[in-house]
Short mmCIF file of C-alpha atoms in Angstrom, two decimals:
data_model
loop_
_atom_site.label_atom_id
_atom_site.label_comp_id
_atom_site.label_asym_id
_atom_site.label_seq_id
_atom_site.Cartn_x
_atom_site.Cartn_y
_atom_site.Cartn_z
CA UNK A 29 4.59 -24.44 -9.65
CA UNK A 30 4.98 -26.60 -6.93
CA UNK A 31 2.77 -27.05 -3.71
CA UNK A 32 5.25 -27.34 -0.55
CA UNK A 33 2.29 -28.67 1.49
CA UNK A 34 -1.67 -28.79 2.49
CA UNK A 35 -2.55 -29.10 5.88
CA UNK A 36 -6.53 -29.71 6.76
CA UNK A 37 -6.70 -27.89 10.22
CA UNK A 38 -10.02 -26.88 11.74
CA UNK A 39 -10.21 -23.06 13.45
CA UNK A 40 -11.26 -22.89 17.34
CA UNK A 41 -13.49 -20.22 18.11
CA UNK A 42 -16.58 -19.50 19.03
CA UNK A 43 -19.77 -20.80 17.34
CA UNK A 44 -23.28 -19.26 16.11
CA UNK A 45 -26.72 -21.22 17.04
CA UNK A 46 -26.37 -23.76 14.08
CA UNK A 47 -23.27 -22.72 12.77
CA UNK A 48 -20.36 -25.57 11.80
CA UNK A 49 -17.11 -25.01 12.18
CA UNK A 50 -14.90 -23.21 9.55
CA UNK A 51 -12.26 -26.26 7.78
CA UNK A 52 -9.41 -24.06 6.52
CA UNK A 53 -6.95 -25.69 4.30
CA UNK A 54 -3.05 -24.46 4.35
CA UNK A 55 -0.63 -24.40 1.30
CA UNK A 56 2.43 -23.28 0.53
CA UNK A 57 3.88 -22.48 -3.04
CA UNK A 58 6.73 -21.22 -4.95
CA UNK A 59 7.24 -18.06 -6.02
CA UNK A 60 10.10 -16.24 -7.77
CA UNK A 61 10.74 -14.79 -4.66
CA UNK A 62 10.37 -17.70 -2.37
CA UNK A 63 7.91 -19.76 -0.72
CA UNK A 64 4.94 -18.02 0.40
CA UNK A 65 1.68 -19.68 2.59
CA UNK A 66 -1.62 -18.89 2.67
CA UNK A 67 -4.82 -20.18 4.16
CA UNK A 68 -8.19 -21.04 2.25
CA UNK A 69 -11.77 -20.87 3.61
CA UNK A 70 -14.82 -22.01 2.36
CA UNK A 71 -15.26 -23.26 -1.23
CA UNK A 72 -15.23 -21.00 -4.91
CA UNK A 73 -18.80 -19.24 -5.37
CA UNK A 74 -20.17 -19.30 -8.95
CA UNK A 75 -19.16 -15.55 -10.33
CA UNK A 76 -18.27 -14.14 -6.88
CA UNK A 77 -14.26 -13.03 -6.40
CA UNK A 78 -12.58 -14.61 -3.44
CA UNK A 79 -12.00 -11.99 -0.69
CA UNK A 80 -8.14 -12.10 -0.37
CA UNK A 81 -6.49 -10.32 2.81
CA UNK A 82 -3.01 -9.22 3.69
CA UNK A 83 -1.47 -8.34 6.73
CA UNK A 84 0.71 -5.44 8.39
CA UNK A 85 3.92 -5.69 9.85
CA UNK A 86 4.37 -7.29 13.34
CA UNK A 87 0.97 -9.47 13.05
CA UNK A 88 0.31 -12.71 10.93
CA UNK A 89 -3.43 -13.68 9.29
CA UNK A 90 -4.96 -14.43 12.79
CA UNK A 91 -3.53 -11.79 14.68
CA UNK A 92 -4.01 -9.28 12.24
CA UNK A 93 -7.86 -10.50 11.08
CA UNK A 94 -9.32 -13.05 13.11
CA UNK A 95 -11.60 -10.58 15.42
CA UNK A 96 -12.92 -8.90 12.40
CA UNK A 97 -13.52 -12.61 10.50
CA UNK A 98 -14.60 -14.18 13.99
CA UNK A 99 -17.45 -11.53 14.47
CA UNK A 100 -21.24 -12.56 14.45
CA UNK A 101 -22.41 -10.02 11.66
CA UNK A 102 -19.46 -10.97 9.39
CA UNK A 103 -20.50 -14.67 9.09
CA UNK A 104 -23.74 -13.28 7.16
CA UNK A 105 -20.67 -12.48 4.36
CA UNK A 106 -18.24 -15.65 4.78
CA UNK A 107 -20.91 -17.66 4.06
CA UNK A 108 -21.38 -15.91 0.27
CA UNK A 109 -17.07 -15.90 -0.02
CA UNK A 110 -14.91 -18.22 -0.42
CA UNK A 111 -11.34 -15.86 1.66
CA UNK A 112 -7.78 -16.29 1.11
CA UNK A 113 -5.53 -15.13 4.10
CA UNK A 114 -1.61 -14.69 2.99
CA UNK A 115 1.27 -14.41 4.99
CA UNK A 116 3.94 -12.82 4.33
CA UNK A 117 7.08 -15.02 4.06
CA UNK A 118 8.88 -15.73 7.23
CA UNK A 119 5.41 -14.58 8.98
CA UNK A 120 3.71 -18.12 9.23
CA UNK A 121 2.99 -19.87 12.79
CA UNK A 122 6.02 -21.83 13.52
CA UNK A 123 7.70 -20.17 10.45
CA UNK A 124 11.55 -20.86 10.77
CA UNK A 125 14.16 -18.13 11.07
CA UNK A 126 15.74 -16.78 7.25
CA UNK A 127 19.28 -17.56 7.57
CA UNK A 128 21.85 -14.51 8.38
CA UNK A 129 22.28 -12.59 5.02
CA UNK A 130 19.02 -13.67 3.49
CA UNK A 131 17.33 -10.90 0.84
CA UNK A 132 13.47 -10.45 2.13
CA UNK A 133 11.44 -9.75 -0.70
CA UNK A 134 10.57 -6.27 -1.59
CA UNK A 135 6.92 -4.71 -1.04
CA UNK A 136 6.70 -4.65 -5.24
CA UNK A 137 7.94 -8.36 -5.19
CA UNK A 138 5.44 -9.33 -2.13
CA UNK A 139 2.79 -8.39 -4.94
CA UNK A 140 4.39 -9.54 -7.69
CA UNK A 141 3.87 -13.44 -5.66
CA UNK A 142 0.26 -12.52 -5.49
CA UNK A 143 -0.79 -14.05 -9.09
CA UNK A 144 1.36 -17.38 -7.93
CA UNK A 145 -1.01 -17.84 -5.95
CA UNK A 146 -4.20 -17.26 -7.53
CA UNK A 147 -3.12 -19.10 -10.70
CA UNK A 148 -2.61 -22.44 -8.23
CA UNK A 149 -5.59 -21.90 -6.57
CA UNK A 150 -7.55 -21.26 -9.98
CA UNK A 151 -9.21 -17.78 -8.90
CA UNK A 152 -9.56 -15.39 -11.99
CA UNK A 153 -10.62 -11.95 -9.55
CA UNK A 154 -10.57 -10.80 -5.99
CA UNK A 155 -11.51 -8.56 -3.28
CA UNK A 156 -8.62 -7.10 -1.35
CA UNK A 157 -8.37 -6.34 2.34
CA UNK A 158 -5.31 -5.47 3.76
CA UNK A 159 -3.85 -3.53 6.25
CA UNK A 160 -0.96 -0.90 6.53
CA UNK A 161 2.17 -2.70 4.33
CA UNK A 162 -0.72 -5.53 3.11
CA UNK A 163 -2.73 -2.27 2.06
CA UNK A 164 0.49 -0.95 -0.24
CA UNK A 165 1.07 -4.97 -1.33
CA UNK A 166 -2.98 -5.29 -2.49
CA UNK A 167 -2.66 -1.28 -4.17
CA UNK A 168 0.69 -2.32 -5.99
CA UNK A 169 -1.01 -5.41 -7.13
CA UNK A 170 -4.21 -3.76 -8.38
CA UNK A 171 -2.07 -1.40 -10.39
CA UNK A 172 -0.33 -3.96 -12.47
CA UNK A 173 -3.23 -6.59 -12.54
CA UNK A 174 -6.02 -4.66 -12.42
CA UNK A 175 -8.75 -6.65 -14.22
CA UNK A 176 -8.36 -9.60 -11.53
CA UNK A 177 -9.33 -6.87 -8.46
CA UNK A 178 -13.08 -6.06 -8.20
CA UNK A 179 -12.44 -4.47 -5.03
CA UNK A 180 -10.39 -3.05 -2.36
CA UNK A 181 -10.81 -2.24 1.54
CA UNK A 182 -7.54 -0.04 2.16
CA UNK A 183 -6.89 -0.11 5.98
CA UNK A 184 -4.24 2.25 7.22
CA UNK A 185 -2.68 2.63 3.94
CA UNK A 186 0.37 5.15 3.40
CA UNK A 187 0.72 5.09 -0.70
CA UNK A 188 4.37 7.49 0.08
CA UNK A 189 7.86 6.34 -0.01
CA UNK A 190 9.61 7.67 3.28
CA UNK A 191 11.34 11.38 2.59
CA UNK A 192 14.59 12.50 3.97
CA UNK A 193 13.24 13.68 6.98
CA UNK A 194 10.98 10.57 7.45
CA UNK A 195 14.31 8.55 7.42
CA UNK A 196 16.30 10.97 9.97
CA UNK A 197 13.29 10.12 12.11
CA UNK A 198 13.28 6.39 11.51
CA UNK A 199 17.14 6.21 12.13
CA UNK A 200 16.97 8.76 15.23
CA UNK A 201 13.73 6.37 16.59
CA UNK A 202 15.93 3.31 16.06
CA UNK A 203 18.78 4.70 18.46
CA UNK A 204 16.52 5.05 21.57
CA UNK A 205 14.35 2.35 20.34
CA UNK A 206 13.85 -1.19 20.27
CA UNK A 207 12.22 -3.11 16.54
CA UNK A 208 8.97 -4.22 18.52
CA UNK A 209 8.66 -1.13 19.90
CA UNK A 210 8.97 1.03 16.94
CA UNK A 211 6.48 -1.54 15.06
CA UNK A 212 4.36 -0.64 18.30
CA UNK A 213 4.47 2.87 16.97
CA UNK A 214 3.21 2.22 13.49
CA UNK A 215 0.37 -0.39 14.64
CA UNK A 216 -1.53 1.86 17.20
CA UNK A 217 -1.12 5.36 18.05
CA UNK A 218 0.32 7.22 21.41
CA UNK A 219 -2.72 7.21 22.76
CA UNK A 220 -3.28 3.56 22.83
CA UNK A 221 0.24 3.04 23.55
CA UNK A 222 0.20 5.09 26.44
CA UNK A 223 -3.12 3.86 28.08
CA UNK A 224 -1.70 0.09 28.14
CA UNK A 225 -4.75 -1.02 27.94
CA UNK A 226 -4.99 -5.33 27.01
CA UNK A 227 -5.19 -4.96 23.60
CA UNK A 228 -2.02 -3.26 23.35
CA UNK A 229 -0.26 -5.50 26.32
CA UNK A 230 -1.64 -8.60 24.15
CA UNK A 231 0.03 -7.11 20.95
CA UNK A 232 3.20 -6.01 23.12
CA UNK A 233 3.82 -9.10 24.34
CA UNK A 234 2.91 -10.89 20.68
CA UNK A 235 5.37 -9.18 19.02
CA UNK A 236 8.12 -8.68 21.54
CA UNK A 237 8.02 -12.37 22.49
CA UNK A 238 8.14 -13.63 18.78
CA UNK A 239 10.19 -16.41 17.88
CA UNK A 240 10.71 -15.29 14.44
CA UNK A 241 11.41 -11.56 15.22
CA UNK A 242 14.33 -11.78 12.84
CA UNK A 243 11.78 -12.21 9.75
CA UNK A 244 9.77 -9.32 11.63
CA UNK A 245 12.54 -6.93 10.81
CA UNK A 246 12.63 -7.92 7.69
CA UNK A 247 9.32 -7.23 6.69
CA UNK A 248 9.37 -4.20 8.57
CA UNK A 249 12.51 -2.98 6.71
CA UNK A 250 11.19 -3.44 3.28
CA UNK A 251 7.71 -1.64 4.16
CA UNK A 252 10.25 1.48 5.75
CA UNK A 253 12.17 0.56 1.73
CA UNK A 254 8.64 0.66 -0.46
CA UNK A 255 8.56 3.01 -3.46
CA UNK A 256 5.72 5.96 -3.79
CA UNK A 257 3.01 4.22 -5.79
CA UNK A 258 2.40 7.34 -7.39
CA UNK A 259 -1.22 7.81 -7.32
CA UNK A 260 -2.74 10.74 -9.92
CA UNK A 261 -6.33 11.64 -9.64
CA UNK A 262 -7.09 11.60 -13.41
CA UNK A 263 -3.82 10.03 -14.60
CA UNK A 264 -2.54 6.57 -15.45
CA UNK A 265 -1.41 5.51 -11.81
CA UNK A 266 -4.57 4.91 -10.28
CA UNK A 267 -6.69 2.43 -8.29
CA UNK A 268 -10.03 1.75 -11.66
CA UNK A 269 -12.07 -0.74 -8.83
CA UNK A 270 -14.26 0.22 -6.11
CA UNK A 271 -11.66 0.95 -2.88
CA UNK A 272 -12.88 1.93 0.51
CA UNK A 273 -10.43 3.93 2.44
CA UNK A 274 -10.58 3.19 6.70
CA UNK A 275 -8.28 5.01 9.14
CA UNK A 276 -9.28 5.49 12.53
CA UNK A 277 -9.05 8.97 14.39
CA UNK A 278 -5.53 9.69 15.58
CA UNK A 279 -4.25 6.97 14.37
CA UNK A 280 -0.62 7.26 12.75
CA UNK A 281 -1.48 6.88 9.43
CA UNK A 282 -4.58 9.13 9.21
CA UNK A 283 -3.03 11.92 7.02
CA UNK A 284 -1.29 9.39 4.92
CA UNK A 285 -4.56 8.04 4.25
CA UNK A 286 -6.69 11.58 3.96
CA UNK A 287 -3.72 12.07 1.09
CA UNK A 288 -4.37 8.79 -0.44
CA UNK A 289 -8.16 9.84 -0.62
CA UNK A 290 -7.10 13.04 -2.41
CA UNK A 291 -5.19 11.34 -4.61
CA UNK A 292 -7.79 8.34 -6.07
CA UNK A 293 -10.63 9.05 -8.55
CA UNK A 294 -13.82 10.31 -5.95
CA UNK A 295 -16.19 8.35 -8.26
CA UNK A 296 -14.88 5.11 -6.74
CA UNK A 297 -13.30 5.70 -3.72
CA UNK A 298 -15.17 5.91 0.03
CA UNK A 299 -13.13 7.11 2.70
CA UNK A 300 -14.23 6.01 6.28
CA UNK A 301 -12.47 7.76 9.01
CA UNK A 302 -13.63 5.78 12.76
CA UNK A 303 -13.85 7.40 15.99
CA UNK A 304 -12.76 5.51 18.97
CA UNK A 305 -11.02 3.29 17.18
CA UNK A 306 -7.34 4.12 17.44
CA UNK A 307 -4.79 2.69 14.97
CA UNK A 308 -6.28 -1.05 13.88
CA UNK A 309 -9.88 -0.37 13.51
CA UNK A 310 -10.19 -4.20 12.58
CA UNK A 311 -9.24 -5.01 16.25
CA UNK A 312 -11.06 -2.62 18.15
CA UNK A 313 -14.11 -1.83 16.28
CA UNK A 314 -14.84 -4.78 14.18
CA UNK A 315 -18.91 -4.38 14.40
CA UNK A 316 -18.61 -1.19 12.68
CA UNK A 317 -15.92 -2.12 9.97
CA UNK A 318 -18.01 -5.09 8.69
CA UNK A 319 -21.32 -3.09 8.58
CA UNK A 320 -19.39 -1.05 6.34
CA UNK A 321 -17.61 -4.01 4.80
CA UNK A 322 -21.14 -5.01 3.58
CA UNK A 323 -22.56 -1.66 2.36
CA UNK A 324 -19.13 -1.94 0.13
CA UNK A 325 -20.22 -5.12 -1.03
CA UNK A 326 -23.81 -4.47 -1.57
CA UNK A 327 -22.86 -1.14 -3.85
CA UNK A 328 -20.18 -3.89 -5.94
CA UNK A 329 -23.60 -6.08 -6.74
CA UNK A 330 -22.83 -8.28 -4.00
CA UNK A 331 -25.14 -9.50 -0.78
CA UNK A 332 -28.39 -7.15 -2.43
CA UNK A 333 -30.36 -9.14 -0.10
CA UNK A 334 -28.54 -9.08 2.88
CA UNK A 335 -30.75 -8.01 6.25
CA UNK A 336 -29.70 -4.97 7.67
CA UNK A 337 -28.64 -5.07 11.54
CA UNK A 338 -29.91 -4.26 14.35
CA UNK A 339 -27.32 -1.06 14.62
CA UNK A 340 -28.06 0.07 11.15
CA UNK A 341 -31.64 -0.68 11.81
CA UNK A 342 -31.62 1.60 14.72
CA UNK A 343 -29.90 4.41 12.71
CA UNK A 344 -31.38 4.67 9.62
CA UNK A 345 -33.41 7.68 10.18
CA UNK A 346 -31.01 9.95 11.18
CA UNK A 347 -28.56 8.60 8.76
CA UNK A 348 -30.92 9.30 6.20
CA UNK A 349 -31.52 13.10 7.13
CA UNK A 350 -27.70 13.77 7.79
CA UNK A 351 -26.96 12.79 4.73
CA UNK A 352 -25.49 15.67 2.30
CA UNK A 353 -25.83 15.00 -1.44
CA UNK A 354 -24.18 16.89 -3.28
CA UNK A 355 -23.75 15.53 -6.92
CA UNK A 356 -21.64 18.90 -8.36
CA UNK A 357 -18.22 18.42 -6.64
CA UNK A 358 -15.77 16.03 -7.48
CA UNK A 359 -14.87 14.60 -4.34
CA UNK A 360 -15.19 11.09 -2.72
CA UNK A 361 -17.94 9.79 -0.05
CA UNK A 362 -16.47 10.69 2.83
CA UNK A 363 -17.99 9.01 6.39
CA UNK A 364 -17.21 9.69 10.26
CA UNK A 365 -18.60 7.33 12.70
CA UNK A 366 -18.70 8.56 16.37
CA UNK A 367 -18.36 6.05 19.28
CA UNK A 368 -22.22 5.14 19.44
CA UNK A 369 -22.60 3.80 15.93
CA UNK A 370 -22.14 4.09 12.18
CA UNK A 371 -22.79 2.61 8.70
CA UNK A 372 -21.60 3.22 5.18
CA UNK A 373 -24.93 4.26 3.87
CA UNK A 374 -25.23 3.32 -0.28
CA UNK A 375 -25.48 6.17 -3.08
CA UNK A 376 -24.60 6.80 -6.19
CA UNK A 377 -20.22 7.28 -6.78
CA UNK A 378 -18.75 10.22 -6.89
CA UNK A 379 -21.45 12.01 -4.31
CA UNK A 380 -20.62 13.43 -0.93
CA UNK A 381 -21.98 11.87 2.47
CA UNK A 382 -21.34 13.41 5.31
CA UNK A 383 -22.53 11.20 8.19
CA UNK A 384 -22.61 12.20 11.83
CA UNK A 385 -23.64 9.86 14.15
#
């Protein structure tokens, strides 16, 4: 397997009291599907899995994760991680435009390039984060490799190949609309779209404006392509590591992912659904999704020393009497977070919190 390249670049952003800057190191490698990059931060931990994102359509590894990964609280858990971030191929900075007639890579072969990489970079097991089409890629992985995933953090994930009428909608959308718009559509929901607020002009502009819209497409068409990952509460197809579930309210995948939830064994699955939020809770609420990010970790064995904040701090009393236990059903924790606050509290799997804050 052989490494295309290995850029040392250092990240701008802003720093903590103290806090050095993050060296990230580049590579590229071959794949039976083609060349695919990824970025490396930090160093391996002794015994701790490398946290290992991948992106949705229309966004690369920074646009897609940087304000979640940039935020003050998460640097408590990037210091005890070493993090992979992949692109998918064609999605790069600067990546070059695949030639007319090139075959993008299915969503099954966009996993199928994920042990490429760990086996060059050495790393036996991982935690997963991705988001809508990186959420399927990371599921489809876990499913065929699952004693190298100790985790996953699902974002936005729809586990369904599209029906018939799914694809009479796609193909009437595509008459009266352009490909950034319609990736518009599955990023953030009509709400958001609607209320033009920066975020979404930022994004807009991001992916309207991209030089390699071609590959875009691409991507996008093989996520509308993807196969039903077949997921069977009790049966053979099924997630067997710790997952966390996170949709935000309204957003366009929330009953693909209240399905999903249905779907995956309750004693290992949390689902968080995020008010005020809309459709890339990573973006707009990243406080909240790495308080919850850490609970996750701390109930894998992970961070058991880790301070609480100053929001969970604030909240653990009333947290602690909404709580509903309620060890005789068989479904999955299930959180809501209003717009004040929120945090995944801890408990034992298969139990049901409802949390109201």
């Amino acid at each position: 397997m052989a490494e295309l390249q290995e850029v040392q670049i250092t990240e701008e952003k802003p720093l903590l009291p103290g806090q050095a800057p993050e060296t990230a190191k580049t590579h590229s490698v071959e794949t039976p599907y083609g060349s695919v990059t990824f970025t490396v931060y930090g160093t391996p931990k002794p015994k701790r899995p490398a946290i290992f994102t991948y992106h949705d359509v229309g966004l690369n590894y920074k646009s897609c994760f940087q304000p979640l990964f940039q935020f003050g609280d998460m640097q408590e858990i990037i210091q005890n991680f070493v993090r992979v971030h992949v692109d998918a191929p064609g999605m790069e900075e600067g990546a070059p435009v695949f030639p007319l007639g090139y075959q993008y890579p299915s969503l099954d072969q966009l996993a199928d390039m994920i042990p490429c990489i760990l086996q060059y970079l050495n790393f036996s097991t991982i935690i997963g984060v991705g988001v809508g089409a990186g959420a399927y890629i990371l599921s489809r992985y876990a499913l065929t490799h699952p004693d190298t995933v100790e985790g996953l953090v699902l974002i936005n994930i729809d586990p369904n190949a599209k029906g018939w009428m799914d694809w009479a909608a796609h193909k009437l959308t595509g008459l009266t609309s352009s490909i950034p718009e319609m990736i518009l559509g599955h990023l953030f929901s009509q709400e958001e779209l609607s209320g033009n607020s920066e975020l979404i002009q930022k994004y807009r502009n991001i992916i309207a404006h991209a030089p390699n819209l071609e590959n875009i497409e691409l991507y996008w068409n093989s996520y509308n392509n993807r196969r039903d990952l077949n997921f069977e509460r009790g049966g053979e197809m099924t997630l067997r590591c710790p997952v966390m579930l996170v949709v935000g309210d309204q957003a366009p995948h929330e009953d693909a992912v209240v399905e999903c939830n249905s779907k995956l064994d309750p004693t290992q699955t949390s689902f968080l659904k995020m008010a005020d939020s809309g459709g890339q809770p990573q973006l707009t609420q990243p406080g909240k999704l790495t308080e919850a990010f850490k609970y996750f970790l701390q109930g894998m064995g992970y961070m058991a020393s880790s301070c609480m904040t100053r929001l969970s701090r604030s909240r653990t009393a009333s947290l602690t009497s909404a709580a509903s236990i309620d060890g005789g059903r068989s479904r999955s924790r299930t959180l809501s977070q209003s717009s004040e606050s929120g945090t995944l509290p801890s408990g034992p799997p298969g139990h049901t919190m409802e949390v109201s804050c």
